[in-house]
Amino acid sequence: MLAIEDLRAGYGDVAVLRGASLEVGPGEIVALLGSNGAGKTTTLRAISGLVRPTGGAIRFAGERIEALSPPEIVGRGVLQVPEGRKLFPSLTVEENLDLGAYARVPKGQRGETREQVFRLFPVLAARRRQAAGTLSGGEQQMLAIGRGLMGRPRLLMLDEPSLGLAPQVVDRIFDVIATINREGTPVLLVGPGAARAGRGPPGVPRTVRSSGAFRTPGRRARWVVYEATRNPAGRNRLPTLPSVL
Ligand SMILES: Nc1ncnc2c1ncn2[C@@H]1O[C@H](COP(=O)(O)OP(=O)(O)OP(=O)(O)O)[C@@H](O)[C@H]1O
Ligand SMILES: [Mg+2]
């Protein structure tokens, strides 16, 4: 579905990604982990077209996308829920959601997509006319994910969705991510917080798909990409991840 090969990207003279490769297959949840500054957000930004790669290839559904503009990439259904949520605090819940649909979903179909989001996050329905800035941190994260879903993603990318949230809220958010995935959307999940998603049943097998050396200036970051596994009930779960991350 998504395949990144030997990706090189950075900011000005600073090379952040020096040959990064990863794949997200149809129906998978893939967690991308690494220390602060390792280049996780840069990877997502490169996929979204917000950082222009200097080398390598990004393929989505078989097509090279690394030279496309951000709107063209969004148009293909590659949607990113950014680190730090980036909501519009003075707009209502509903207005923030509609912004997510703007580029991809015709006006007449937005209501239906919005109802799907409200089914996943009932708390947003109850607060639909409330300003986003008045929501709790967890509700804001739900709204940021909901806004991503409004664009009917073919690939949903989430940057640190659990940052700064209470454990119960994190559980709720990862349950919803698992539901979104079960309903057919592949997910690329980024950040040390992704490790929390691993609290599935103990002993779930895990596959290390690739681990490697994405080098950041001045230090070597350890990057590990884990493939989500299916437990016997057929639910897609992220594996338990090493606590060092
Ligand atoms: N706009 C920018 N201009 C210059 N350097 C940047 C910019 N954004 C990020 N960097 C640098 O690129 C490197 C990778 O940053 P990135 O945000 O991708 O890391 P990350 O893995 O997402 O980290 P974190 O876990 O802290 O979110 C860092 O050294 C950072 O300082
Ligand atoms: Mg980051």
Short mmCIF file of C-alpha atoms and ligand atoms in Angstrom, two decimals:
data_model
loop_
_atom_site.label_atom_id
_atom_site.label_comp_id
_atom_site.label_asym_id
_atom_site.label_seq_id
_atom_site.Cartn_x
_atom_site.Cartn_y
_atom_site.Cartn_z
CA MET A 1 0.00 0.00 0.00
CA LEU A 2 2.69 2.42 1.14
CA ALA A 3 6.32 1.68 0.42
CA ILE A 4 9.18 3.96 1.29
CA GLU A 5 12.54 3.07 -0.12
CA ASP A 6 15.89 4.57 0.74
CA LEU A 7 14.28 7.90 1.61
CA ARG A 8 16.52 10.89 2.13
CA ALA A 9 15.18 14.14 3.52
CA GLY A 10 16.11 16.96 5.81
CA TYR A 11 16.01 20.67 6.36
CA GLY A 12 18.44 22.81 4.41
CA ASP A 13 21.89 21.33 4.88
CA VAL A 14 20.76 19.10 7.73
CA ALA A 15 20.12 15.56 6.56
CA VAL A 16 17.64 13.83 8.86
CA LEU A 17 16.63 10.74 6.92
CA ARG A 18 19.55 9.00 5.29
CA GLY A 19 18.10 5.99 3.64
CA ALA A 20 14.88 5.14 5.45
CA SER A 21 12.73 2.26 4.26
CA LEU A 22 9.42 1.00 5.52
CA GLU A 23 6.23 -0.55 4.27
CA VAL A 24 2.62 -0.48 5.33
CA GLY A 25 0.55 -3.26 3.80
CA PRO A 26 -3.21 -3.18 3.24
CA GLY A 27 -5.07 -3.66 6.49
CA GLU A 28 -2.02 -3.26 8.70
CA ILE A 29 -1.19 -1.10 11.66
CA VAL A 30 2.49 -0.27 11.59
CA ALA A 31 4.15 1.50 14.48
CA LEU A 32 7.19 3.61 13.85
CA LEU A 33 9.23 4.18 16.95
CA GLY A 34 12.34 6.07 17.82
CA SER A 35 13.86 8.56 20.16
CA ASN A 36 13.11 12.27 20.11
CA GLY A 37 14.59 13.87 17.05
CA ALA A 38 15.04 10.57 15.24
CA GLY A 39 13.06 11.86 12.29
CA LYS A 40 9.64 10.24 12.77
CA THR A 41 7.68 13.42 12.12
CA THR A 42 9.98 14.22 9.22
CA THR A 43 9.09 10.85 7.71
CA LEU A 44 5.37 11.61 7.92
CA ARG A 45 5.91 15.09 6.56
CA ALA A 46 7.84 13.65 3.63
CA ILE A 47 5.00 11.21 2.91
CA SER A 48 2.52 14.10 3.03
CA GLY A 49 4.68 16.22 0.73
CA LEU A 50 5.41 18.84 3.37
CA VAL A 51 9.12 18.05 3.29
CA ARG A 52 10.61 17.45 -0.13
CA PRO A 53 12.77 14.31 -0.20
CA THR A 54 16.23 14.65 -1.69
CA GLY A 55 16.39 10.99 -2.62
CA GLY A 56 14.59 7.68 -2.57
CA ALA A 57 11.06 6.74 -3.48
CA ILE A 58 7.64 6.86 -1.85
CA ARG A 59 5.00 4.71 -3.47
CA PHE A 60 1.35 4.71 -2.57
CA ALA A 61 -0.96 2.18 -4.19
CA GLY A 62 1.73 1.57 -6.77
CA GLU A 63 2.20 5.20 -7.74
CA ARG A 64 5.29 7.32 -7.05
CA ILE A 65 4.12 10.22 -4.88
CA GLU A 66 7.35 11.78 -3.59
CA ALA A 67 7.26 14.60 -6.14
CA LEU A 68 3.54 15.40 -5.75
CA SER A 69 2.24 18.45 -3.90
CA PRO A 70 0.56 18.12 -0.49
CA PRO A 71 -2.94 18.66 -1.96
CA GLU A 72 -2.30 16.00 -4.58
CA ILE A 73 -1.18 13.57 -1.90
CA VAL A 74 -4.21 14.35 0.28
CA GLY A 75 -6.30 13.89 -2.85
CA ARG A 76 -5.08 10.29 -3.01
CA GLY A 77 -6.30 9.66 0.51
CA VAL A 78 -3.00 9.82 2.39
CA LEU A 79 -4.03 11.75 5.48
CA GLN A 80 -1.96 12.83 8.44
CA VAL A 81 -3.17 13.62 11.95
CA PRO A 82 -0.38 15.96 12.99
CA GLU A 83 1.67 15.99 16.15
CA GLY A 84 0.13 18.47 18.56
CA ARG A 85 -3.33 18.15 16.94
CA LYS A 86 -3.29 21.53 15.19
CA LEU A 87 -6.98 22.25 15.68
CA PHE A 88 -8.64 25.61 15.22
CA PRO A 89 -9.51 26.43 18.85
CA SER A 90 -12.14 29.07 18.17
CA LEU A 91 -14.02 26.94 15.62
CA THR A 92 -16.58 24.42 16.80
CA VAL A 93 -16.10 20.67 16.83
CA GLU A 94 -18.27 20.38 13.75
CA GLU A 95 -16.41 23.13 11.87
CA ASN A 96 -13.06 21.50 12.64
CA LEU A 97 -14.40 18.19 11.36
CA ASP A 98 -15.66 19.74 8.15
CA LEU A 99 -12.22 21.16 7.43
CA GLY A 100 -10.98 17.58 7.21
CA ALA A 101 -13.54 16.79 4.53
CA TYR A 102 -12.92 19.90 2.51
CA ALA A 103 -10.43 18.54 0.00
CA ARG A 104 -11.88 15.10 -0.56
CA VAL A 105 -15.52 14.68 0.29
CA PRO A 106 -18.29 16.54 -1.56
CA LYS A 107 -20.47 18.69 0.65
CA GLY A 108 -23.51 16.49 0.24
CA GLN A 109 -21.69 13.48 1.67
CA ARG A 110 -20.09 15.12 4.67
CA GLY A 111 -23.02 14.61 7.02
CA GLU A 112 -22.82 10.87 6.61
CA THR A 113 -19.05 10.81 7.25
CA ARG A 114 -19.54 13.05 10.27
CA GLU A 115 -22.09 10.62 11.72
CA GLN A 116 -19.54 7.83 11.32
CA VAL A 117 -17.01 9.88 13.28
CA PHE A 118 -19.61 10.56 15.97
CA ARG A 119 -20.29 6.84 16.25
CA LEU A 120 -16.59 6.26 16.94
CA PHE A 121 -16.33 9.24 19.31
CA PRO A 122 -19.76 9.86 20.88
CA VAL A 123 -18.27 12.54 23.12
CA LEU A 124 -17.70 14.69 20.01
CA ALA A 125 -21.36 14.44 19.06
CA ALA A 126 -22.34 15.74 22.48
CA ARG A 127 -19.98 18.68 22.00
CA ARG A 128 -20.53 19.36 18.32
CA ARG A 129 -21.27 23.06 18.76
CA GLN A 130 -18.61 23.66 21.38
CA ALA A 131 -15.38 25.52 20.50
CA ALA A 132 -12.53 23.07 20.02
CA GLY A 133 -10.33 25.06 22.40
CA THR A 134 -12.66 24.27 25.30
CA LEU A 135 -12.29 20.49 24.91
CA SER A 136 -10.10 18.37 27.18
CA GLY A 137 -6.79 17.13 25.80
CA GLY A 138 -8.22 13.69 25.12
CA GLU A 139 -11.27 15.11 23.38
CA GLN A 140 -9.02 17.32 21.28
CA GLN A 141 -7.02 14.29 20.17
CA MET A 142 -10.27 12.51 19.29
CA LEU A 143 -11.30 15.55 17.29
CA ALA A 144 -7.95 15.61 15.47
CA ILE A 145 -8.39 11.93 14.55
CA GLY A 146 -12.01 12.59 13.60
CA ARG A 147 -10.93 15.40 11.32
CA GLY A 148 -8.53 13.00 9.60
CA LEU A 149 -11.32 10.45 9.18
CA MET A 150 -13.56 13.10 7.60
CA GLY A 151 -11.28 12.94 4.56
CA ARG A 152 -12.04 9.20 4.18
CA PRO A 153 -8.42 8.13 4.36
CA ARG A 154 -7.00 5.28 2.37
CA LEU A 155 -3.99 5.51 4.68
CA LEU A 156 -4.24 7.19 8.07
CA MET A 157 -1.04 8.50 9.62
CA LEU A 158 -1.05 9.47 13.29
CA ASP A 159 1.81 11.37 14.89
CA GLU A 160 2.02 10.77 18.65
CA PRO A 161 -1.70 10.39 19.26
CA SER A 162 -1.19 9.52 22.92
CA LEU A 163 1.04 12.42 23.87
CA GLY A 164 0.22 13.85 27.28
CA LEU A 165 -2.99 11.89 27.76
CA ALA A 166 -4.21 9.86 30.74
CA PRO A 167 -3.94 6.07 30.41
CA GLN A 168 -7.70 5.50 30.10
CA VAL A 169 -7.94 8.07 27.33
CA VAL A 170 -5.01 6.46 25.56
CA ASP A 171 -6.80 3.09 25.79
CA ARG A 172 -9.91 4.60 24.27
CA ILE A 173 -7.96 6.19 21.44
CA PHE A 174 -6.10 3.00 20.62
CA ASP A 175 -9.37 1.04 20.69
CA VAL A 176 -10.71 3.41 18.08
CA ILE A 177 -7.54 3.16 16.01
CA ALA A 178 -7.95 -0.63 16.09
CA THR A 179 -11.59 -0.24 14.99
CA ILE A 180 -10.65 2.08 12.14
CA ASN A 181 -8.07 -0.47 11.04
CA ARG A 182 -10.50 -3.40 11.33
CA GLU A 183 -12.88 -1.53 9.10
CA GLY A 184 -10.20 -1.57 6.43
CA THR A 185 -7.92 1.45 6.76
CA PRO A 186 -4.19 0.86 7.09
CA VAL A 187 -2.58 2.94 9.83
CA LEU A 188 0.93 4.29 10.26
CA LEU A 189 1.38 5.22 13.88
CA VAL A 190 4.35 7.23 15.05
CA GLY A 191 6.08 7.94 18.30
CA PRO A 192 7.36 6.51 21.52
CA GLY A 193 3.75 6.62 22.66
CA ALA A 194 2.93 4.01 20.06
CA ALA A 195 4.44 1.52 22.48
CA ARG A 196 1.36 1.84 24.65
CA ALA A 197 -0.70 0.31 21.92
CA GLY A 198 1.13 -2.90 22.61
CA ARG A 199 -0.74 -3.71 25.75
CA GLY A 200 -2.68 -6.41 24.04
CA PRO A 201 -2.76 -9.96 25.33
CA PRO A 202 0.63 -11.12 26.56
CA GLY A 203 2.45 -13.49 24.27
CA VAL A 204 1.04 -12.10 21.03
CA PRO A 205 3.69 -12.85 18.46
CA ARG A 206 5.43 -9.93 16.94
CA THR A 207 7.36 -9.47 13.80
CA VAL A 208 10.20 -7.08 13.49
CA ARG A 209 9.85 -5.92 9.97
CA SER A 210 12.84 -3.71 9.81
CA SER A 211 15.11 -2.11 12.25
CA GLY A 212 17.77 0.20 11.34
CA ALA A 213 19.91 3.11 11.37
CA PHE A 214 18.24 6.33 10.53
CA ARG A 215 20.92 8.77 11.39
CA THR A 216 20.24 12.17 12.81
CA PRO A 217 22.94 14.80 13.09
CA GLY A 218 25.24 14.05 15.96
CA ARG A 219 23.70 10.81 17.07
CA ARG A 220 22.44 7.52 15.86
CA ALA A 221 18.82 6.89 16.47
CA ARG A 222 17.43 3.44 16.75
CA TRP A 223 14.40 2.99 14.61
CA VAL A 224 12.28 -0.05 14.74
CA VAL A 225 9.24 -0.79 12.70
CA TYR A 226 6.98 -3.49 13.97
CA GLU A 227 4.36 -5.21 12.02
CA ALA A 228 1.02 -5.47 13.72
CA THR A 229 -0.02 -9.03 14.33
CA ARG A 230 -3.36 -10.70 14.52
CA ASN A 231 -4.37 -12.43 17.69
CA PRO A 232 -6.53 -15.57 17.50
CA ALA A 233 -9.72 -13.51 17.56
CA GLY A 234 -8.58 -11.91 14.34
CA ARG A 235 -8.20 -8.49 15.84
CA ASN A 236 -5.32 -6.47 14.65
CA ARG A 237 -3.15 -5.60 17.59
CA LEU A 238 0.09 -3.85 17.95
CA PRO A 239 2.65 -6.00 19.67
CA THR A 240 4.14 -5.39 23.05
CA LEU A 241 7.17 -3.26 22.50
CA PRO A 242 10.42 -3.05 24.40
CA SER A 243 10.24 -0.67 27.33
CA VAL A 244 13.50 0.98 26.32
CA LEU A 245 11.57 2.80 23.65
N1 LIG B 1 11.57 22.76 10.42
C1 LIG B 1 12.76 22.28 10.77
N2 LIG B 1 13.89 22.96 10.48
C2 LIG B 1 15.12 22.47 10.82
N3 LIG B 1 15.32 21.31 11.47
C3 LIG B 1 14.24 20.60 11.81
C4 LIG B 1 12.91 21.04 11.48
N4 LIG B 1 12.03 20.12 11.94
C5 LIG B 1 12.77 19.16 12.52
N5 LIG B 1 14.09 19.43 12.45
C6 LIG B 1 15.19 18.60 12.97
O1 LIG B 1 15.11 17.32 12.36
C7 LIG B 1 15.40 16.28 13.27
C8 LIG B 1 14.25 15.29 13.28
O2 LIG B 1 13.06 15.92 13.77
P1 LIG B 1 11.64 15.19 13.82
O3 LIG B 1 10.66 16.22 14.25
O4 LIG B 1 11.39 14.50 12.55
O5 LIG B 1 11.88 14.13 14.96
P2 LIG B 1 10.86 13.15 15.71
O6 LIG B 1 11.40 11.78 15.58
O7 LIG B 1 9.47 13.38 15.23
O8 LIG B 1 11.03 13.63 17.22
P3 LIG B 1 9.95 13.74 18.42
O9 LIG B 1 9.87 12.37 19.03
O10 LIG B 1 10.60 14.72 19.35
O11 LIG B 1 8.64 14.22 17.84
C9 LIG B 1 15.67 16.96 14.59
O12 LIG B 1 17.05 17.03 14.78
C10 LIG B 1 15.04 18.33 14.44
O13 LIG B 1 15.71 19.29 15.19
MG MG B 2 7.80 14.07 16.11
#
